[in-house]
Coordinates of C-alpha atoms in Angstrom, one line a residue:
M1 CA 17.4 -1.7 -12.2
N2 CA 13.7 -1.3 -12.7
T3 CA 12.4 2.0 -11.2
T4 CA 9.3 0.4 -9.6
F5 CA 11.5 -2.2 -7.9
K6 CA 13.9 0.4 -6.6
I7 CA 11.0 2.4 -5.1
Q8 CA 9.5 -0.8 -3.5
Q9 CA 12.9 -1.5 -1.9
I10 CA 13.1 2.1 -0.6
W11 CA 9.5 1.9 0.7
Q12 CA 10.4 -1.2 2.7
Y13 CA 13.7 0.0 3.9
L14 CA 12.2 3.3 5.2
G15 CA 9.3 1.5 6.7
V16 CA 6.8 3.7 5.0
Q17 CA 3.3 2.9 6.2
D18 CA 0.3 2.2 4.0
D19 CA -1.3 5.5 4.9
E20 CA 1.8 7.5 4.0
I21 CA 3.1 8.9 0.7
L22 CA 6.7 8.5 -0.5
I23 CA 7.9 11.3 -2.7
I24 CA 11.2 10.9 -4.7
R25 CA 12.7 13.8 -6.6
H26 CA 14.7 12.7 -9.6
Y27 CA 16.2 14.0 -12.9
N28 CA 14.5 12.7 -16.1
K29 CA 17.1 12.4 -18.7
S30 CA 14.8 12.0 -21.6
D31 CA 12.9 15.3 -20.7
D32 CA 16.0 17.0 -19.3
K33 CA 14.2 18.2 -16.1
D34 CA 13.5 17.2 -12.6
E35 CA 10.3 15.5 -11.7
F36 CA 8.6 13.9 -8.6
L37 CA 7.7 10.3 -8.3
I38 CA 4.8 9.9 -5.9
A39 CA 4.3 6.4 -4.4
E40 CA 1.2 5.4 -2.4
V41 CA -0.6 2.3 -1.6
T42 CA -4.0 1.7 -3.3
Q43 CA -6.4 -1.2 -3.4
D44 CA -4.3 -2.5 -6.3
G45 CA -1.0 -2.3 -4.5
L46 CA 1.8 0.3 -4.7
K47 CA 0.9 3.0 -7.2
I48 CA 3.6 5.3 -8.6
T49 CA 2.7 8.5 -10.4
T50 CA 4.9 11.2 -11.9
A51 CA 4.4 15.0 -11.3
P52 CA 6.4 17.9 -12.9
T53 CA 6.3 19.8 -9.6
M54 CA 6.2 19.1 -5.9
P55 CA 2.6 17.9 -5.3
E56 CA 0.4 19.8 -2.8
L57 CA 0.3 17.7 0.3
R58 CA -2.6 17.4 2.7
A59 CA -2.0 18.2 6.4
D60 CA -3.8 14.9 7.4
R61 CA -1.6 12.7 5.1
P62 CA 1.9 11.9 6.4
F63 CA 4.7 11.6 3.8
Q64 CA 8.4 10.9 3.5
I65 CA 10.5 12.6 0.8
I66 CA 13.9 11.5 -0.7
Q67 CA 16.1 13.9 -2.5
Q68 CA 19.6 12.7 -3.3
R69 CA 22.1 14.0 -5.9
D70 CA 24.7 12.1 -7.9
S71 CA 28.3 13.4 -8.5
S72 CA 27.1 15.6 -11.4
G73 CA 24.5 17.3 -9.1
K74 CA 21.4 15.7 -10.7
F75 CA 18.7 14.2 -8.5
I76 CA 18.6 10.4 -8.5
I77 CA 16.6 7.5 -7.2
P78 CA 19.0 6.1 -4.7
S79 CA 19.4 2.4 -4.0
V80 CA 18.9 1.1 -0.5
T81 CA 22.7 0.4 -0.5
Q82 CA 23.3 4.1 -1.1
L83 CA 20.9 5.1 1.7
I84 CA 22.7 2.7 4.1
N85 CA 26.1 4.0 3.1
D86 CA 25.0 7.5 3.4
K87 CA 23.5 6.9 6.9
V88 CA 26.8 5.3 8.1
S89 CA 29.0 8.1 6.7
D90 CA 26.7 10.8 8.3
Y91 CA 27.7 9.5 11.7

């Protein structure tokens, strides 16, 4: 599944607001390291950038962060189905 599409689905499922930032930590196989995907709304729509480390956050800018590991311990971009299943299993 396309990364941008997955992030758009997560954005909608979590109800992230246009003034918020969504940060998703994931493992980049090609670079063999963790990185952070930062999604935010701009005039052109949802913009996704990549950072090698956790970005510095401003106190006046709300954010949501997702960190989920797969069975091998690597950070992944979860699907909305995974988020729903995890929420159900946590209760």
